[in-house]
């Protein structure tokens, strides 16, 4: 057990290094000079000011050196400051502030998706080839092909404009307005995000479930006179949810960086919205900070999912 | 055991005139792309309460499909089930899955062919042992744990208190099959199907499991159908035997009559294929030359004719019906039954024509063969009785 943990940690360390290094390099390679962004393109400039800024930002040093310096501060929780909004730190004032918003969106999206996907997938497998399966499969196909901002626009039109049940945009923090007001602003964007996820998840559940239903232990459970529902949910579902667990983890990580469009559409002050702003402003350290953070979160979440496997399948526990 | 139905209740019910199970002209056909697989094709039998019927045949002869069909476990859109299955006076053939659920586990239960795959790998043994008990009989959680321990003890699993928290992969094959038997027994069924309960197990474990089944059957006055491809397994443990070939029963008789006077060439071939102790484990099935027939396009006439050493033109043209033999309850379907003068003539004719392949070619039969099937059978039955006495004794 100790050896397994050690190799896992080693692998995790290597992955984290690769991930941070690559996202650092890529954000550094973004076109456009941040000095221009800071000074404003049309502003009069003298070489001295430009050099001073470059020096301050460390832009004159070679990339690996910059990475090492950056990493050194990063592990101490210092991801630098915004170039544009001076004094606004990338960690404390940006990520820590905005992560809860994005994480809540992603989390709710995943929950909604799983809640919808499991029954749909199970139904499709149970009634494979019949009309129930054909109808849900067609629905899932549609959900898969609609981009989430279209879903978002539709949801806004229906629930905010037509029915006037929910606000069209904005975000209420739980700390300011309470849970209900928070959910009122969160439900539409997370549903918009959830639809695609639901489609992916239910397909996985369906195909894994079809395979599981062929297993002998399903027939023996049936031969005990247990109800179909019991056999499906209490015997067949767990062995059919290994792929689901993986993809839920992966997609949660991916959603942390994938809410950009929806956050923009709903004017939600999350990481994605901030990232778009930073990109427009060439605010390099903010871009780097958010990107690296999302990548690291993604890797960590996947590691946790790996560990979760052993809960789902006792046979792996030994290995 | 805290299960439904006391023995006295069963015994009085056993006085009823009608057999517990009456199967008439049962057919199970599978519609697949290549055509219709006639896996079970017109099987009839009756089974009295407390008795054991052995169903014997090679791999692919339809034993599993037959036993599942009798239990109505073969309900699917591509399966055509026809005929009649009367269980305890009730017709089952037109029952839906939902209606059958009330009978499964409680009235009839099955021990499946492969204990390695018939337990859920991600569910603890304890829940698998008693979930149907709780479901059907509303037994509470604490009580069902006690039941699970009791069940494991009754199938002789050591340290049942800790074993119930095991996952199946933490147990040996023999132990898993004991668990499967315990599961089948949990709700106290009247009718037990055992589908090759020992095929996947070591020879040493096989006898233990068979003896366990036998004692449990006696203790609980269960009616049993025992499926196997090994005549040796059913020889000392059944009241009646039905021999299956290509989805049909080709010979059926009370066990002693079958071994005393076997009439069907296929039964004879099966008997000769019983593994001798000196033979390696897997010689038994290859011992009958030729392949089992195509169930989609079976041969015309007698389906055994391509492999039968006595086959004549008539066999290839006309299907032999089941006819009564001299002893009551003994039936067979063959134009040239073993032991008859016609059979000897047919064999000599084939030998002269040089077509007596299969059995003869393997040197198992010669025209002057002294060793008759009766002698082998008598030996075999004695063997089995010896073994079971040994094991029941301890
Ligand atoms: N669902 C199905 N669809 C199509 N064919 C099937 C199906 N189930 C069984 N069969 C066919 O029915 C025939 C009989 O199979 P069955 O499993 O009953 O044989 P068996 O006598 O139990 O053999 P074994 O000793 O190998 O268990 C086989 O040819 C098999 O391919
Ligand atoms: S003798 Fe003819 S009828 Fe009898 S089993 Fe052989 S082929 Fe079939
Ligand atoms: Mg079988």
XYZ file of C-alpha atoms and ligand atoms in Angstrom:
753
model
C 0.000 0.000 0.000
C 2.816 2.409 0.909
C 4.628 1.701 -2.362
C 1.485 2.214 -4.388
C 0.852 5.528 -2.684
C 4.455 6.587 -3.243
C 4.384 5.841 -6.972
C 1.036 7.599 -7.228
C 2.396 10.701 -5.537
C 5.476 10.635 -7.751
C 3.315 10.405 -10.825
C 1.126 13.201 -9.521
C 4.197 15.396 -8.978
C 5.449 14.790 -12.513
C 2.035 15.548 -13.977
C 1.722 18.731 -11.979
C 5.131 19.892 -13.164
C 4.276 19.215 -16.793
C 0.883 20.864 -16.495
C 2.119 24.038 -14.818
C 5.103 24.355 -17.148
C 3.052 23.906 -20.293
C 0.308 26.289 -19.295
C 2.944 28.829 -18.219
C 4.702 28.631 -21.555
C 1.526 28.772 -23.559
C 0.190 31.830 -21.794
C 3.591 33.509 -22.220
C 3.395 32.902 -25.925
C 0.128 34.798 -26.303
C 0.484 37.411 -29.025
C 0.628 41.061 -28.021
C 2.986 42.838 -25.694
C 1.680 43.239 -22.164
C 3.602 46.499 -21.873
C 1.382 47.934 -24.575
C -1.646 46.780 -22.679
C -0.442 48.370 -19.475
C 0.519 51.677 -21.017
C -2.285 51.761 -23.546
C -1.489 51.371 -27.234
C -1.737 55.056 -28.076
C 0.009 56.385 -25.005
C 3.259 58.246 -25.558
C 6.170 56.194 -24.299
C 9.851 56.496 -23.760
C 12.252 53.565 -23.783
C 13.065 54.120 -20.148
C 9.491 53.557 -18.928
C 9.109 50.500 -21.151
C 12.343 49.006 -19.812
C 11.343 49.747 -16.259
C 8.025 47.954 -16.701
C 9.648 45.007 -18.440
C 12.156 44.739 -15.643
C 9.444 44.987 -13.003
C 7.492 42.196 -14.666
C 10.626 40.167 -15.239
C 9.857 40.015 -18.948
C 13.504 40.495 -19.911
C 14.550 37.212 -18.345
C 14.500 33.917 -20.318
C 11.355 31.803 -20.067
C 12.689 28.942 -17.870
C 13.998 31.442 -15.347
C 10.674 33.208 -15.302
C 8.940 29.878 -14.799
C 11.145 28.915 -11.882
C 10.684 32.299 -10.248
C 6.976 32.179 -10.836
C 6.738 28.624 -9.496
C 8.754 29.562 -6.424
C 6.220 32.213 -5.483
C 3.263 30.152 -6.681
C 3.905 27.293 -4.241
C 3.840 29.921 -1.486
C 0.428 31.039 -2.675
C 1.697 34.106 -4.492
C 0.601 34.154 -8.119
C 1.456 37.802 -8.611
C -0.744 40.801 -9.298
C -2.868 41.967 -12.142
C -0.918 44.326 -14.455
C -4.044 46.207 -15.245
C -5.718 46.503 -11.869
C -2.659 47.150 -9.775
C -2.853 45.789 -6.260
C -5.347 43.070 -7.172
C -3.640 39.754 -6.397
C -4.213 36.789 -8.690
C -4.618 34.302 -5.851
C -6.455 36.119 -3.072
C -8.455 38.706 -4.982
C -9.135 36.708 -8.118
C -9.078 32.930 -7.701
C -10.158 32.693 -4.096
C -12.910 35.236 -4.765
C -14.227 33.707 -7.928
C -13.571 29.984 -7.604
C -16.626 29.370 -5.386
C -18.849 30.813 -8.094
C -17.422 28.682 -10.886
C -17.121 25.613 -8.700
C -20.748 25.951 -7.686
C -21.810 26.185 -11.323
C -19.743 23.173 -12.307
C -20.867 21.183 -9.295
C -24.539 21.927 -9.839
C -24.206 21.141 -13.524
C -22.665 17.769 -12.757
C -25.279 16.963 -10.112
C -28.159 17.892 -12.405
C -26.557 15.911 -15.220
C -26.060 12.785 -13.100
C -29.558 12.946 -11.645
C -31.017 13.062 -15.154
C -28.531 10.752 -16.818
C -28.762 7.729 -14.523
C -32.487 7.062 -14.935
C -32.346 7.877 -18.648
C -29.373 5.590 -19.226
C -30.844 2.797 -17.134
C -34.188 3.090 -18.919
C -32.481 2.988 -22.317
C -30.583 -0.156 -21.381
C -33.569 -1.823 -19.744
C -35.815 -1.135 -22.729
C -33.074 -1.464 -25.303
C -34.398 -1.062 -28.835
C -37.968 -0.333 -27.707
C -39.676 3.017 -28.077
C -38.555 4.221 -24.630
C -34.952 3.682 -25.638
C -35.396 5.181 -29.078
C -37.076 8.291 -27.718
C -34.498 8.928 -25.014
C -31.619 8.184 -27.378
C -32.963 10.721 -29.857
C -33.342 13.290 -27.075
C -29.819 12.626 -25.893
C -28.520 13.032 -29.439
C -30.161 16.456 -29.657
C -28.822 17.494 -26.237
C -25.366 16.472 -27.364
C -25.413 18.523 -30.522
C -26.755 21.774 -29.065
C -23.956 24.063 -27.822
C -24.505 25.160 -24.240
C -24.828 28.862 -24.995
C -27.793 28.093 -27.261
C -29.364 26.143 -24.430
C -28.553 29.106 -22.198
C -30.236 31.572 -24.520
C -33.284 29.345 -24.778
C -33.500 28.971 -21.008
C -33.222 32.748 -20.561
C -35.949 33.287 -23.140
C -38.276 30.739 -21.563
C -37.786 31.200 -17.830
C -36.687 34.833 -17.623
C -38.371 36.560 -20.541
C -41.569 34.573 -21.113
C -42.409 33.073 -17.743
C -40.504 35.650 -15.688
C -39.758 33.016 -13.050
C -36.051 33.589 -12.796
C -33.570 36.409 -13.406
C -31.942 36.509 -16.829
C -28.453 37.221 -15.601
C -26.311 38.254 -12.648
C -25.206 36.369 -9.609
C -26.308 36.486 -5.988
C -23.711 35.322 -3.531
C -24.961 33.104 -0.737
C -23.130 35.290 1.756
C -24.946 38.398 0.547
C -28.422 37.296 -0.412
C -28.899 33.813 1.026
C -29.265 30.384 -0.549
C -32.593 30.819 -2.309
C -31.569 33.988 -4.091
C -28.286 32.325 -4.954
C -29.991 29.272 -6.449
C -32.333 31.515 -8.448
C -29.343 32.898 -10.292
C -27.469 29.601 -10.432
C -30.096 27.246 -11.730
C -30.345 28.436 -15.351
C -26.607 28.604 -16.113
C -25.943 25.250 -14.444
C -28.807 23.642 -16.335
C -27.396 25.046 -19.562
C -24.057 23.461 -18.694
C -25.684 20.247 -17.506
C -27.462 19.324 -20.701
C -24.392 18.280 -22.675
C -22.993 16.500 -19.648
C -26.270 14.667 -19.169
C -26.109 13.453 -22.744
C -22.550 12.176 -22.344
C -23.275 10.527 -19.005
C -26.494 8.826 -20.019
C -24.874 7.292 -23.076
C -22.146 5.841 -20.901
C -24.590 4.517 -18.341
C -26.724 3.008 -21.075
C -23.917 1.165 -22.824
C -22.268 -0.030 -19.587
C -25.634 -1.121 -18.291
C -26.409 -3.082 -21.450
C -23.181 -4.984 -20.928
C -23.888 -5.567 -17.243
C -27.398 -6.849 -17.934
C -25.851 -9.718 -19.893
C -23.944 -10.849 -16.813
C -24.897 -14.064 -15.078
C -25.258 -12.385 -11.716
C -28.070 -10.251 -13.100
C -29.962 -13.363 -14.158
C -29.358 -14.939 -10.774
C -30.644 -11.806 -9.054
C -33.707 -11.944 -11.283
C -34.195 -15.623 -10.449
C -34.510 -14.634 -6.798
C -37.748 -12.892 -7.695
C -36.443 -9.401 -6.992
C -38.243 -6.612 -8.836
C -36.734 -5.313 -12.060
C -36.136 -1.956 -10.453
C -34.259 -3.542 -7.556
C -32.128 -5.626 -9.915
C -31.367 -2.597 -12.088
C -30.509 -0.149 -9.353
C -29.212 -2.347 -6.547
C -27.326 -4.928 -8.598
C -26.556 -3.673 -12.063
C -26.017 0.045 -11.531
C -22.861 -0.028 -9.455
C -20.889 -2.322 -11.743
C -22.095 -0.086 -14.597
C -20.915 3.173 -13.083
C -17.141 2.884 -13.273
C -16.927 4.806 -16.544
C -19.461 7.268 -15.213
C -17.349 7.973 -12.122
C -14.305 8.621 -14.294
C -16.045 10.925 -16.686
C -17.822 12.804 -13.893
C -14.462 13.597 -12.351
C -12.824 14.499 -15.629
C -15.732 16.662 -16.724
C -15.994 18.439 -13.393
C -12.360 19.423 -13.785
C -12.972 20.401 -17.380
C -16.020 22.467 -16.426
C -13.935 24.608 -14.058
C -12.279 25.916 -17.185
C -15.268 25.373 -19.436
C -17.809 27.763 -18.008
C -16.347 30.746 -19.872
C -19.135 31.135 -22.414
C -21.966 30.542 -19.964
C -20.460 32.880 -17.364
C -20.164 35.527 -20.038
C -23.700 34.945 -21.283
C -25.191 35.162 -17.780
C -22.735 37.862 -16.593
C -21.553 35.665 -13.757
C -18.446 36.810 -11.835
C -16.670 33.467 -11.992
C -13.213 32.412 -13.092
C -14.216 32.092 -16.725
C -15.619 35.570 -16.992
C -12.458 36.964 -15.383
C -10.291 34.900 -17.713
C -11.977 36.378 -20.772
C -11.407 39.880 -19.443
C -7.791 39.121 -18.679
C -7.245 37.739 -22.154
C -8.760 40.827 -23.722
C -6.491 42.984 -21.614
C -3.385 40.808 -22.056
C -3.228 40.619 -18.293
C -0.620 37.878 -18.417
C -0.283 36.950 -14.754
C -4.043 36.672 -14.312
C -4.313 34.482 -17.393
C -1.432 32.341 -16.184
C -2.758 32.098 -12.671
C -6.234 31.015 -13.683
C -5.037 28.635 -16.381
C -2.519 26.908 -14.152
C -4.996 26.745 -11.330
C -7.648 25.106 -13.501
C -5.118 22.642 -14.885
C -3.873 21.700 -11.430
C -7.407 21.332 -10.131
C -8.142 19.061 -13.084
C -5.199 16.820 -12.301
C -6.015 16.647 -8.604
C -9.642 15.810 -9.266
C -8.642 12.974 -11.548
C -6.401 11.578 -8.870
C -9.271 11.616 -6.426
C -11.460 9.834 -8.978
C -8.823 7.128 -9.279
C -9.033 6.554 -5.568
C -12.817 6.541 -5.742
C -12.683 3.536 -8.040
C -11.730 1.313 -5.177
C -14.918 2.244 -3.374
C -17.015 1.264 -6.378
C -15.255 -1.971 -7.122
C -14.011 -3.936 -4.135
C -11.963 -6.176 -6.431
C -9.548 -3.320 -7.127
C -9.000 -2.612 -3.441
C -6.391 -5.285 -3.078
C -4.256 -4.275 -6.047
C -34.240 -22.353 10.015
C -36.725 -19.561 10.050
C -38.172 -20.069 6.634
C -41.713 -20.404 5.398
C -43.602 -23.634 5.311
C -43.045 -26.286 7.924
C -42.208 -29.803 6.866
C -45.540 -31.152 8.042
C -47.358 -28.688 5.834
C -45.270 -29.821 2.900
C -45.843 -33.447 3.646
C -49.613 -33.096 3.721
C -49.523 -31.130 0.519
C -47.439 -33.919 -0.935
C -50.449 -36.179 -0.741
C -52.009 -34.261 -3.633
C -52.501 -36.442 -6.636
C -51.114 -34.134 -9.301
C -47.351 -34.105 -9.768
C -45.708 -30.831 -8.718
C -44.503 -30.196 -12.243
C -46.137 -31.244 -15.499
C -44.392 -30.078 -18.668
C -46.040 -30.755 -22.020
C -44.558 -30.215 -25.464
C -42.423 -27.316 -24.252
C -40.619 -25.434 -27.010
C -38.128 -22.603 -26.684
C -37.031 -21.076 -29.953
C -34.666 -18.133 -30.304
C -35.081 -15.809 -33.258
C -31.625 -14.707 -34.385
C -30.299 -13.250 -37.647
C -29.234 -16.643 -38.931
C -32.674 -18.154 -38.377
C -34.580 -19.836 -35.576
C -32.577 -21.744 -32.979
C -34.742 -24.600 -31.764
C -32.939 -24.944 -28.446
C -35.800 -26.833 -26.807
C -38.136 -28.543 -29.208
C -41.086 -30.357 -27.738
C -40.106 -31.637 -24.305
C -42.595 -33.330 -21.963
C -42.113 -34.745 -18.490
C -43.746 -34.977 -15.098
C -42.116 -34.659 -11.733
C -43.621 -35.877 -8.449
C -43.106 -33.952 -5.229
C -39.876 -34.734 -3.448
C -38.401 -36.506 -6.462
C -35.315 -35.677 -8.468
C -35.169 -35.594 -12.232
C -31.786 -35.698 -13.914
C -31.438 -33.990 -17.287
C -28.431 -35.274 -19.156
C -26.920 -34.346 -22.472
C -23.842 -33.003 -24.170
C -22.888 -29.372 -24.214
C -25.384 -27.487 -26.387
C -28.150 -30.053 -26.127
C -30.457 -27.486 -24.527
C -30.333 -28.426 -20.854
C -29.781 -24.922 -19.564
C -32.396 -23.464 -21.871
C -34.869 -26.151 -20.805
C -34.402 -25.581 -17.089
C -34.574 -21.810 -17.501
C -37.673 -22.148 -19.656
C -39.439 -24.281 -17.097
C -38.690 -21.561 -14.568
C -39.795 -18.988 -17.182
C -36.500 -17.140 -16.918
C -36.229 -17.055 -20.708
C -38.613 -14.201 -21.292
C -37.354 -11.856 -24.007
C -38.654 -10.383 -27.200
C -36.677 -12.802 -29.406
C -37.752 -15.915 -27.503
C -40.769 -17.976 -28.496
C -42.056 -20.162 -25.661
C -44.886 -22.579 -26.388
C -46.379 -25.665 -24.785
C -47.514 -26.065 -21.215
C -45.819 -25.865 -17.818
C -48.145 -26.711 -14.949
C -46.568 -26.021 -11.602
C -48.562 -26.994 -8.523
C -51.719 -26.902 -10.627
C -50.999 -23.497 -12.160
C -50.179 -22.888 -15.818
C -46.956 -20.886 -16.149
C -46.428 -20.640 -19.900
C -48.520 -17.477 -20.317
C -47.255 -15.767 -17.171
C -45.349 -12.523 -17.481
C -42.013 -11.825 -15.859
C -43.813 -9.727 -13.301
C -46.181 -12.524 -12.353
C -43.310 -14.990 -12.187
C -41.456 -12.773 -9.714
C -43.823 -13.965 -6.993
C -42.756 -17.553 -7.634
C -39.044 -17.034 -8.227
C -36.970 -17.530 -5.132
C -39.981 -18.449 -3.009
C -41.510 -21.382 -4.910
C -38.711 -22.260 -7.302
C -35.048 -21.400 -7.168
C -31.998 -22.114 -9.268
C -28.376 -22.909 -8.600
C -26.534 -21.720 -11.677
C -23.861 -23.378 -13.749
C -20.946 -21.100 -12.869
C -20.514 -19.890 -9.284
C -17.698 -17.600 -10.433
C -20.040 -15.347 -12.380
C -23.419 -15.856 -10.791
C -22.667 -13.817 -7.678
C -22.530 -10.040 -7.916
C -18.851 -9.096 -7.497
C -19.580 -5.734 -5.880
C -22.169 -6.838 -3.331
C -21.296 -8.478 -0.035
C -22.292 -12.108 0.370
C -24.543 -11.266 3.317
C -26.867 -9.065 1.289
C -26.940 -11.498 -1.607
C -27.969 -14.267 0.770
C -30.965 -12.533 2.239
C -32.129 -9.693 0.018
C -34.875 -11.880 -1.474
C -35.828 -13.063 1.991
C -36.314 -9.453 2.990
C -38.026 -8.603 -0.270
C -40.494 -11.494 -0.355
C -41.068 -12.163 3.308
C -40.412 -8.739 4.831
C -37.728 -10.023 7.177
C -36.041 -7.211 9.137
C -32.419 -6.203 8.907
C -31.134 -7.705 12.149
C -33.057 -10.904 11.669
C -31.855 -11.283 8.108
C -28.255 -11.064 9.288
C -28.915 -13.914 11.664
C -30.586 -15.747 8.783
C -27.579 -15.219 6.558
C -25.261 -16.693 9.182
C -27.616 -19.617 9.672
C -27.789 -20.217 5.924
C -24.014 -20.218 5.567
C -23.778 -22.631 8.462
C -26.320 -24.943 6.850
C -24.176 -25.198 3.730
C -21.149 -25.887 5.933
C -19.167 -22.720 5.438
C -16.755 -22.252 8.334
C -16.822 -19.021 10.346
C -20.093 -17.803 8.836
C -20.116 -14.722 11.123
C -17.152 -13.222 9.325
C -17.850 -14.759 5.916
C -21.086 -12.865 5.423
C -19.110 -9.647 5.116
C -16.938 -11.099 2.353
C -17.143 -10.150 -1.272
C -17.421 -13.127 -3.624
C -13.848 -12.762 -4.869
C -12.638 -13.431 -1.355
C -14.020 -16.970 -1.524
C -12.985 -20.153 -3.312
C -15.075 -21.657 -6.120
C -16.495 -24.393 -3.921
C -17.391 -21.898 -1.245
C -19.099 -19.648 -3.768
C -21.181 -22.551 -5.011
C -22.166 -23.254 -1.403
C -23.204 -19.624 -1.146
C -25.238 -19.974 -4.349
C -26.961 -23.025 -2.911
C -27.655 -21.167 0.326
C -29.129 -18.304 -1.696
C -31.375 -20.711 -3.569
C -32.514 -22.302 -0.300
C -33.050 -19.039 1.587
C -36.774 -18.649 1.009
C -37.477 -22.356 1.345
C -38.462 -23.142 -2.264
C -40.429 -26.272 -3.108
C -38.632 -26.780 -6.375
C -34.897 -26.511 -6.904
C -33.151 -26.388 -10.259
C -29.459 -27.208 -10.213
C -27.832 -26.413 -13.545
C -24.543 -28.287 -13.656
C -23.840 -27.224 -10.089
C -20.417 -28.850 -10.063
C -19.075 -28.553 -13.600
C -16.927 -25.535 -12.795
C -15.483 -27.107 -9.648
C -12.642 -29.444 -8.711
C -13.429 -33.140 -8.617
C -12.908 -33.318 -4.869
C -15.304 -30.438 -4.261
C -17.862 -31.871 -6.710
C -18.876 -34.730 -4.445
C -19.191 -32.481 -1.429
C -21.489 -30.121 -3.303
C -23.612 -32.954 -4.704
C -23.957 -34.464 -1.251
C -24.863 -31.106 0.193
C -27.613 -30.767 -2.404
C -28.849 -34.271 -1.664
C -29.054 -33.780 2.105
C -30.680 -30.378 1.764
C -33.226 -31.836 -0.621
C -34.113 -34.578 1.832
C -34.241 -32.271 4.841
C -36.490 -29.831 3.070
C -38.501 -32.283 1.002
C -37.690 -30.375 -2.148
C -38.403 -31.445 -5.669
C -35.303 -31.145 -7.795
C -34.148 -30.966 -11.376
C -30.484 -31.738 -11.709
C -28.846 -30.813 -14.999
C -25.537 -32.331 -16.007
C -23.613 -33.636 -18.966
C -22.239 -36.461 -16.836
C -24.400 -39.575 -16.485
C -22.162 -40.544 -13.593
C -23.325 -37.553 -11.582
C -27.018 -38.421 -11.841
C -26.646 -42.200 -11.596
C -26.946 -42.498 -7.810
C -28.705 -39.235 -7.124
C -31.881 -39.131 -9.188
C -35.207 -40.914 -9.337
C -35.607 -40.380 -13.025
C -33.400 -39.375 -15.919
C -34.223 -37.593 -19.158
C -31.560 -37.716 -21.849
C -31.543 -34.699 -24.136
C -30.211 -34.415 -27.626
C -30.654 -31.399 -29.898
C -33.425 -29.890 -27.795
C -35.422 -33.097 -27.512
C -35.745 -35.809 -24.914
C -34.571 -38.977 -26.675
C -34.829 -41.320 -23.723
C -36.469 -41.057 -20.342
C -36.743 -43.605 -17.572
C -36.663 -44.224 -13.846
C -32.960 -44.241 -13.030
C -32.630 -47.983 -12.313
C -34.512 -48.912 -15.508
C -32.350 -46.632 -17.592
C -29.138 -48.218 -16.448
C -30.602 -51.718 -16.535
C -31.954 -51.442 -20.040
C -30.821 -48.441 -21.981
C -32.354 -48.304 -25.417
C -31.112 -45.168 -27.147
C -27.732 -45.214 -28.903
C -27.034 -41.695 -27.660
C -27.608 -42.707 -24.034
C -25.273 -45.581 -24.631
C -22.670 -43.252 -26.056
C -23.036 -40.949 -23.044
C -22.533 -43.871 -20.722
C -19.383 -44.885 -22.511
C -18.161 -41.360 -22.285
C -18.248 -41.249 -18.488
C -14.702 -40.466 -17.435
C -12.872 -43.362 -15.894
C -10.770 -42.437 -12.903
C -7.665 -43.127 -14.949
C -8.625 -40.620 -17.644
C -7.728 -36.959 -17.568
C -10.591 -34.652 -16.626
C -11.714 -33.394 -20.000
C -11.930 -36.513 -22.103
C -15.608 -36.980 -21.468
C -17.196 -34.784 -24.113
C -14.859 -35.653 -26.927
C -15.646 -39.285 -26.288
C -18.716 -39.054 -28.506
C -17.443 -38.634 -32.023
C -18.910 -36.015 -34.311
C -20.438 -32.657 -33.501
C -23.744 -31.767 -31.924
C -26.260 -30.877 -34.632
C -27.037 -27.458 -36.015
C -30.124 -26.325 -34.116
C -31.184 -23.927 -36.860
C -31.179 -26.526 -39.644
C -31.273 -29.858 -37.840
C -30.671 -33.009 -39.880
C -33.807 -34.574 -41.314
C -35.182 -37.646 -39.596
C -33.434 -38.595 -36.365
C -31.182 -35.742 -35.284
C -28.585 -38.216 -33.992
C -28.335 -40.031 -37.336
C -25.102 -38.312 -38.547
C -23.290 -39.662 -35.489
C -25.141 -42.878 -34.838
C -23.352 -46.183 -35.542
C -26.684 -47.869 -36.254
C -28.184 -45.245 -38.558
C -30.117 -46.600 -41.537
C -31.885 -44.835 -44.398
C -35.090 -44.801 -42.391
C -33.350 -42.838 -39.628
C -32.353 -40.114 -42.049
C -35.877 -39.846 -43.461
C -38.294 -40.259 -40.587
C -38.076 -38.852 -37.118
C -38.534 -41.581 -34.499
C -41.325 -40.841 -31.971
C -40.997 -41.457 -28.236
C -42.343 -44.941 -27.568
C -42.813 -46.929 -24.382
C -40.232 -49.539 -23.432
C -41.031 -52.680 -21.479
C -40.691 -51.139 -17.994
C -43.301 -48.578 -16.982
C -42.212 -44.968 -17.337
C -39.390 -45.853 -19.699
C -39.584 -44.193 -23.127
C -37.159 -43.807 -25.993
C -37.100 -42.416 -29.518
C -35.201 -44.728 -31.830
C -35.963 -46.963 -34.802
C -33.240 -49.472 -33.979
C -33.032 -49.443 -30.184
C -30.011 -50.837 -28.412
C -30.468 -54.434 -27.349
C -32.905 -55.325 -30.107
C -32.204 -57.725 -32.981
C -32.910 -54.863 -35.417
C -30.138 -52.907 -33.749
C -27.664 -55.747 -34.197
C -28.682 -56.135 -37.841
C -28.341 -52.421 -38.454
C -24.926 -52.425 -36.892
C -23.748 -55.434 -38.904
C -25.085 -53.855 -42.072
C -23.188 -50.636 -41.387
C -20.047 -52.551 -40.502
C -20.266 -54.562 -43.711
C -20.832 -51.398 -45.729
C -17.864 -49.789 -44.024
C -19.877 -46.905 -42.595
C -19.781 -47.873 -38.955
C -17.746 -44.898 -37.980
C -17.903 -43.018 -34.679
C -18.283 -45.379 -31.753
C -17.019 -48.411 -33.580
C -14.145 -46.529 -35.105
C -12.965 -45.578 -31.654
C -12.795 -49.253 -30.769
C -15.493 -48.869 -28.168
C -17.817 -51.422 -29.713
C -16.938 -54.558 -31.564
C -19.359 -57.123 -32.810
C -18.331 -59.413 -29.987
C -18.297 -56.795 -27.260
C -18.785 -58.631 -24.001
C -19.034 -55.712 -21.664
C -22.652 -54.629 -21.743
C -23.906 -51.299 -20.586
C -25.654 -52.979 -17.668
C -22.411 -54.114 -16.160
C -20.844 -50.706 -16.440
C -23.936 -49.120 -14.980
C -24.043 -51.477 -12.027
C -20.403 -50.756 -11.256
C -21.000 -47.095 -11.546
C -24.000 -47.009 -9.257
C -22.098 -48.969 -6.630
C -19.233 -46.511 -6.916
C -21.441 -43.537 -6.415
C -23.318 -45.098 -3.521
C -20.019 -45.919 -1.843
C -18.813 -42.389 -2.197
C -21.990 -40.815 -0.906
C -22.114 -43.151 2.078
C -18.562 -42.196 2.920
C -19.293 -38.546 2.838
C -22.688 -38.493 4.447
C -21.174 -40.518 7.271
C -18.897 -37.756 8.513
N -30.383 -16.419 -26.040
C -30.055 -17.307 -26.981
N -30.111 -16.968 -28.285
C -29.796 -17.865 -29.246
N -29.382 -19.116 -29.010
C -29.305 -19.529 -27.741
C -29.622 -18.643 -26.658
N -29.431 -19.308 -25.493
C -29.012 -20.551 -25.843
N -28.939 -20.694 -27.186
C -28.541 -21.902 -27.915
O -29.291 -22.979 -27.454
C -28.505 -24.160 -27.487
C -28.621 -24.893 -26.197
O -27.905 -24.187 -25.221
P -27.847 -24.635 -23.705
O -27.109 -23.556 -23.010
O -29.185 -24.957 -23.189
O -26.967 -25.928 -23.760
P -26.542 -26.858 -22.544
O -27.111 -28.174 -22.812
O -26.901 -26.198 -21.279
O -24.976 -26.918 -22.733
P -23.796 -26.740 -21.671
O -23.477 -28.111 -21.185
O -22.708 -26.169 -22.484
O -24.276 -25.820 -20.599
C -27.088 -23.744 -27.821
O -26.833 -24.072 -29.156
C -27.100 -22.255 -27.651
O -26.249 -21.652 -28.581
S -30.667 -45.909 -34.806
Fe -31.577 -44.406 -36.096
S -33.252 -43.612 -34.910
Fe -31.946 -44.697 -33.511
S -30.614 -43.107 -32.740
Fe -29.542 -44.044 -34.423
S -30.095 -42.755 -36.090
Fe -31.534 -42.289 -34.516
Mg -25.813 -25.379 -19.680
